mmCIF file of C-alpha atoms and ligand atoms in Angstrom:
data_model
loop_
_atom_site.group_PDB
_atom_site.id
_atom_site.type_symbol
_atom_site.label_atom_id
_atom_site.label_comp_id
_atom_site.label_asym_id
_atom_site.label_seq_id
_atom_site.Cartn_x
_atom_site.Cartn_y
_atom_site.Cartn_z
ATOM 1 C CA UNK A 137 90.507 115.415 85.865
ATOM 2 C CA UNK A 138 90.307 114.862 89.628
ATOM 3 C CA UNK A 139 90.420 111.199 90.619
ATOM 4 C CA UNK A 140 89.234 110.084 94.040
ATOM 5 C CA UNK A 141 90.515 107.362 96.348
ATOM 6 C CA UNK A 142 88.460 106.371 99.381
ATOM 7 C CA UNK A 143 91.503 104.770 101.007
ATOM 8 C CA UNK A 144 93.247 108.160 100.998
ATOM 9 C CA UNK A 145 90.309 109.610 102.893
ATOM 10 C CA UNK A 146 90.536 106.789 105.434
ATOM 11 C CA UNK A 147 94.292 106.786 105.964
ATOM 12 C CA UNK A 148 95.182 110.480 105.732
ATOM 13 C CA UNK A 149 94.291 111.462 109.316
ATOM 14 C CA UNK A 150 96.110 108.490 110.921
ATOM 15 C CA UNK A 151 99.153 109.207 108.733
ATOM 16 C CA UNK A 152 99.073 112.899 109.650
ATOM 17 C CA UNK A 153 99.047 112.046 113.349
ATOM 18 C CA UNK A 154 102.349 110.185 112.954
ATOM 19 C CA UNK A 155 104.169 112.431 110.492
ATOM 20 C CA UNK A 156 103.203 115.880 111.784
ATOM 21 C CA UNK A 157 105.526 115.793 114.821
ATOM 22 C CA UNK A 158 108.347 114.463 112.616
ATOM 23 C CA UNK A 159 108.028 117.346 110.168
ATOM 24 C CA UNK A 160 107.846 120.321 112.548
ATOM 25 C CA UNK A 161 111.409 121.437 111.757
ATOM 26 C CA UNK A 162 111.367 120.406 108.087
ATOM 27 C CA UNK A 163 110.716 122.664 105.097
ATOM 28 C CA UNK A 164 110.638 120.777 101.812
ATOM 29 C CA UNK A 165 108.849 117.529 100.998
ATOM 30 C CA UNK A 166 108.926 115.484 97.801
ATOM 31 C CA UNK A 167 106.009 113.079 97.522
ATOM 32 C CA UNK A 168 106.692 110.137 95.201
ATOM 33 C CA UNK A 169 103.688 108.473 93.541
ATOM 34 C CA UNK A 170 101.100 111.077 94.549
ATOM 35 C CA UNK A 171 98.350 109.082 92.814
ATOM 36 C CA UNK A 172 95.110 111.043 92.861
ATOM 37 C CA UNK A 173 96.706 114.075 94.573
ATOM 38 C CA UNK A 174 94.481 113.936 97.661
ATOM 39 C CA UNK A 175 97.302 113.249 100.108
ATOM 40 C CA UNK A 176 99.316 116.201 98.780
ATOM 41 C CA UNK A 177 96.471 118.635 99.355
ATOM 42 C CA UNK A 178 95.522 117.232 102.742
ATOM 43 C CA UNK A 179 99.044 117.176 104.179
ATOM 44 C CA UNK A 180 100.040 120.539 102.672
ATOM 45 C CA UNK A 181 96.963 122.201 104.140
ATOM 46 C CA UNK A 182 97.519 120.667 107.583
ATOM 47 C CA UNK A 183 101.242 121.545 107.592
ATOM 48 C CA UNK A 184 101.422 124.985 105.929
ATOM 49 C CA UNK A 185 105.070 125.500 106.942
ATOM 50 C CA UNK A 186 106.039 122.811 104.406
ATOM 51 C CA UNK A 187 106.481 123.143 100.667
ATOM 52 C CA UNK A 188 104.869 119.922 99.418
ATOM 53 C CA UNK A 189 106.131 118.901 95.978
ATOM 54 C CA UNK A 190 103.821 116.260 94.547
ATOM 55 C CA UNK A 191 105.064 113.987 91.765
ATOM 56 C CA UNK A 192 104.078 110.935 89.803
ATOM 57 C CA UNK A 193 104.355 109.244 86.435
ATOM 58 C CA UNK A 194 103.031 111.477 83.673
ATOM 59 C CA UNK A 195 99.665 109.745 83.301
ATOM 60 C CA UNK A 196 98.744 110.610 86.908
ATOM 61 C CA UNK A 197 99.654 114.286 86.798
ATOM 62 C CA UNK A 198 96.346 115.622 85.476
ATOM 63 C CA UNK A 199 94.493 114.417 88.567
ATOM 64 C CA UNK A 200 97.198 115.575 90.973
ATOM 65 C CA UNK A 201 97.270 119.016 89.362
ATOM 66 C CA UNK A 202 93.472 119.221 89.286
ATOM 67 C CA UNK A 203 93.455 118.802 93.086
ATOM 68 C CA UNK A 204 96.318 121.306 93.415
ATOM 69 C CA UNK A 205 94.660 123.896 91.171
ATOM 70 C CA UNK A 206 91.332 123.612 92.944
ATOM 71 C CA UNK A 207 92.805 123.869 96.458
ATOM 72 C CA UNK A 208 94.848 126.996 95.623
ATOM 73 C CA UNK A 209 97.266 126.415 98.495
ATOM 74 C CA UNK A 210 100.424 128.513 98.575
ATOM 75 C CA UNK A 211 102.639 125.525 99.463
ATOM 76 C CA UNK A 212 101.828 123.072 96.660
ATOM 77 C CA UNK A 213 103.747 123.847 93.455
ATOM 78 C CA UNK A 214 102.512 122.070 90.318
ATOM 79 C CA UNK A 215 103.169 118.339 90.429
ATOM 80 C CA UNK A 216 106.221 117.145 88.542
ATOM 81 C CA UNK A 217 106.772 114.126 86.342
ATOM 82 C CA UNK A 218 108.865 111.649 88.323
ATOM 83 C CA UNK A 219 109.267 108.035 87.359
ATOM 84 C CA UNK A 220 111.702 106.629 89.916
ATOM 85 C CA UNK A 221 113.550 104.701 87.189
ATOM 86 C CA UNK A 222 114.302 107.897 85.256
ATOM 87 C CA UNK A 223 116.139 111.115 86.120
ATOM 88 C CA UNK A 224 115.207 112.614 89.492
ATOM 89 C CA UNK A 225 114.906 116.379 90.020
ATOM 90 C CA UNK A 226 118.264 118.080 90.544
ATOM 91 C CA UNK A 227 117.133 119.279 93.960
ATOM 92 C CA UNK A 228 117.478 118.112 97.543
ATOM 93 C CA UNK A 229 114.511 117.712 99.875
ATOM 94 C CA UNK A 230 114.284 117.562 103.660
ATOM 95 C CA UNK A 231 111.709 114.774 103.423
ATOM 96 C CA UNK A 232 110.616 112.205 100.861
ATOM 97 C CA UNK A 233 107.141 110.813 101.520
ATOM 98 C CA UNK A 234 105.479 107.968 99.655
ATOM 99 C CA UNK A 235 102.312 105.969 100.293
ATOM 100 C CA UNK A 236 101.320 102.623 98.827
ATOM 101 C CA UNK A 237 103.960 102.565 96.130
ATOM 102 C CA UNK A 238 106.491 99.788 96.781
ATOM 103 C CA UNK A 239 103.908 97.003 96.374
ATOM 104 C CA UNK A 240 102.842 98.459 93.008
ATOM 105 C CA UNK A 241 106.361 98.942 91.629
ATOM 106 C CA UNK A 242 108.413 96.025 90.324
ATOM 107 C CA UNK A 243 111.377 95.097 92.540
ATOM 108 C CA UNK A 244 113.748 96.741 90.013
ATOM 109 C CA UNK A 245 111.762 99.956 90.365
ATOM 110 C CA UNK A 246 111.918 99.702 94.151
ATOM 111 C CA UNK A 247 115.727 99.394 93.932
ATOM 112 C CA UNK A 248 115.873 102.555 91.783
ATOM 113 C CA UNK A 249 113.434 104.266 94.158
ATOM 114 C CA UNK A 250 115.663 103.783 97.202
ATOM 115 C CA UNK A 251 118.773 104.845 95.262
ATOM 116 C CA UNK A 252 116.984 108.014 94.167
ATOM 117 C CA UNK A 253 115.852 108.706 97.722
ATOM 118 C CA UNK A 254 119.415 108.398 99.014
ATOM 119 C CA UNK A 255 120.629 110.941 96.469
ATOM 120 C CA UNK A 256 117.725 113.391 96.755
ATOM 121 C CA UNK A 257 117.500 113.694 100.549
ATOM 122 C CA UNK A 258 119.398 116.449 102.317
ATOM 123 C CA UNK A 259 121.619 115.616 105.308
ATOM 124 C CA UNK A 260 119.498 114.257 108.162
ATOM 125 C CA UNK A 261 116.522 114.162 105.801
ATOM 126 C CA UNK A 262 113.706 111.680 106.393
ATOM 127 C CA UNK A 263 112.273 109.030 104.098
ATOM 128 C CA UNK A 264 108.727 108.196 105.177
ATOM 129 C CA UNK A 265 107.116 105.169 103.557
ATOM 130 C CA UNK A 266 103.509 104.144 104.247
ATOM 131 C CA UNK A 267 101.980 100.838 103.215
ATOM 132 C CA UNK A 268 101.685 97.126 103.953
ATOM 133 C CA UNK A 269 104.929 95.210 104.506
ATOM 134 C CA UNK A 270 105.907 91.647 105.330
ATOM 135 C CA UNK A 271 108.227 90.739 108.199
ATOM 136 C CA UNK A 272 110.499 87.676 108.180
ATOM 137 C CA UNK A 273 108.855 86.779 104.836
ATOM 138 C CA UNK A 274 105.489 86.436 106.593
ATOM 139 C CA UNK A 275 102.254 88.313 106.007
ATOM 140 C CA UNK A 276 101.090 90.248 109.035
ATOM 141 C CA UNK A 277 97.435 89.375 108.385
ATOM 142 C CA UNK A 278 95.192 87.251 106.203
ATOM 143 C CA UNK A 279 93.898 90.411 104.549
ATOM 144 C CA UNK A 280 97.431 91.329 103.494
ATOM 145 C CA UNK A 281 97.910 87.802 102.102
ATOM 146 C CA UNK A 282 94.697 88.201 100.106
ATOM 147 C CA UNK A 283 95.779 91.648 98.940
ATOM 148 C CA UNK A 284 99.149 90.274 97.793
ATOM 149 C CA UNK A 285 97.424 87.605 95.721
ATOM 150 C CA UNK A 286 95.177 90.243 94.194
ATOM 151 C CA UNK A 287 98.223 92.376 93.351
ATOM 152 C CA UNK A 288 100.015 89.456 91.681
ATOM 153 C CA UNK A 289 96.943 88.434 89.680
ATOM 154 C CA UNK A 290 96.805 91.993 88.374
ATOM 155 C CA UNK A 291 100.562 92.373 87.719
ATOM 156 C CA UNK A 292 103.112 89.629 88.364
ATOM 157 C CA UNK A 293 105.747 92.281 89.132
ATOM 158 C CA UNK A 294 103.774 93.675 92.065
ATOM 159 C CA UNK A 295 103.990 92.309 95.598
ATOM 160 C CA UNK A 296 103.961 93.314 99.227
ATOM 161 C CA UNK A 297 107.643 93.843 100.004
ATOM 162 C CA UNK A 298 109.685 92.399 102.850
ATOM 163 C CA UNK A 299 110.645 94.988 105.421
ATOM 164 C CA UNK A 300 114.112 93.430 105.779
ATOM 165 C CA UNK A 301 114.837 93.722 102.039
ATOM 166 C CA UNK A 302 113.674 97.346 101.996
ATOM 167 C CA UNK A 303 115.832 98.078 105.006
ATOM 168 C CA UNK A 304 118.850 96.597 103.218
ATOM 169 C CA UNK A 305 118.191 98.900 100.244
ATOM 170 C CA UNK A 306 117.833 101.813 102.646
ATOM 171 C CA UNK A 307 121.138 101.032 104.349
ATOM 172 C CA UNK A 308 122.875 100.843 100.963
ATOM 173 C CA UNK A 309 121.447 104.281 100.191
ATOM 174 C CA UNK A 310 122.869 105.716 103.419
ATOM 175 C CA UNK A 311 119.634 105.619 105.405
ATOM 176 C CA UNK A 312 119.164 104.480 109.002
ATOM 177 C CA UNK A 313 115.856 103.165 110.295
ATOM 178 C CA UNK A 314 114.441 105.551 112.900
ATOM 179 C CA UNK A 315 111.010 104.107 113.505
ATOM 180 C CA UNK A 316 108.411 101.598 112.374
ATOM 181 C CA UNK A 317 104.861 102.586 113.334
ATOM 182 C CA UNK A 318 101.871 100.249 113.346
ATOM 183 C CA UNK A 319 98.948 101.761 111.449
ATOM 184 C CA UNK A 320 95.288 100.806 110.969
ATOM 185 C CA UNK A 321 94.358 98.067 108.512
ATOM 186 C CA UNK A 322 97.678 96.212 108.875
ATOM 187 C CA UNK A 323 99.718 99.028 107.382
ATOM 188 C CA UNK A 324 102.949 100.547 108.699
ATOM 189 C CA UNK A 325 104.879 103.789 108.496
ATOM 190 C CA UNK A 326 108.619 103.232 108.071
ATOM 191 C CA UNK A 327 110.886 106.204 108.772
ATOM 192 C CA UNK A 328 114.536 106.311 107.750
ATOM 193 C CA UNK A 329 117.016 109.140 108.174
ATOM 194 C CA UNK A 330 119.927 109.977 105.914
ATOM 195 C CA UNK A 331 123.096 109.614 107.925
ATOM 196 C CA UNK A 332 125.016 112.866 108.194
ATOM 197 C CA UNK A 333 128.394 111.145 107.631
ATOM 198 C CA UNK A 334 127.364 109.130 104.548
HETATM 199 C C1 SAM B 1212 98.431 102.495 94.672
HETATM 200 S S1 SAM B 1212 98.979 103.989 93.981
HETATM 201 C C2 SAM B 1212 99.205 104.975 95.426
HETATM 202 C C3 SAM B 1212 98.897 106.415 95.184
HETATM 203 C C4 SAM B 1212 98.873 107.303 96.437
HETATM 204 N N1 SAM B 1212 100.198 107.486 96.963
HETATM 205 C C5 SAM B 1212 97.941 106.745 97.468
HETATM 206 O O1 SAM B 1212 98.393 106.382 98.567
HETATM 207 O O2 SAM B 1212 96.746 106.661 97.191
HETATM 208 C C6 SAM B 1212 100.619 103.608 93.446
HETATM 209 C C7 SAM B 1212 101.378 104.786 92.896
HETATM 210 O O3 SAM B 1212 102.716 104.380 92.589
HETATM 211 C C8 SAM B 1212 103.105 105.084 91.447
HETATM 212 N N2 SAM B 1212 104.220 104.441 90.766
HETATM 213 C C9 SAM B 1212 104.284 103.179 90.282
HETATM 214 N N3 SAM B 1212 105.442 102.992 89.631
HETATM 215 C C10 SAM B 1212 106.123 104.158 89.702
HETATM 216 C C11 SAM B 1212 107.375 104.603 89.202
HETATM 217 N N4 SAM B 1212 108.162 103.797 88.463
HETATM 218 N N5 SAM B 1212 107.776 105.863 89.476
HETATM 219 C C12 SAM B 1212 106.981 106.687 90.212
HETATM 220 N N6 SAM B 1212 105.774 106.322 90.699
HETATM 221 C C13 SAM B 1212 105.347 105.076 90.431
HETATM 222 C C14 SAM B 1212 101.847 105.059 90.587
HETATM 223 O O4 SAM B 1212 101.957 105.972 89.538
HETATM 224 C C15 SAM B 1212 100.795 105.379 91.616
HETATM 225 O O5 SAM B 1212 100.614 106.744 91.787
#
């Protein structure tokens, strides 16, 4: 059944504005943690040259596929079951996109996530990660501090992640930071590229 997220509606246009120019020459996208499925449909419709492969843990797939089936786009294959701690698809993608996932995952999951990204990206592929992040172990706003407390009250394994720690994981996975974009509501878009000589 289709689930709905109002935050997706709010953030999808600002995200598109940043990622569209980055994806002009790309062909295949894997989205990790598609959630409701709204982002997949929105971005695939706005960038029809891309094949947008949505994915999530199995319990989320019915909503993602409900959005996909209703939209009937030619560039959104059925969503696949991908838990970042398990086996990843035996395919390479030009881009891996993920929104609002690293603060939900435990740190161990985040480590597996970045390892999987490093293996699943093609040469020069991009890893695009949207969400709130801390810098120098500091919150960037009081609202992010409040959000972090809310996350931890809900699940002690969840937390807003430190940019520097994510960047270390990215470097270990063969990724180089290309850009860090400020976004509305104290969010960021981090973009890494897989080094061609890794
Ligand atoms: C807050 S939701 C974000 C959903 C969507 N990307 C959005 O921006 O609305 C967090 C997502 O992370 C996914 N997630 C959490 N742990 C995961 C894991 N181990 N493997 C894959 N996805 C995971 C959840 O299933 C969920 O879809």
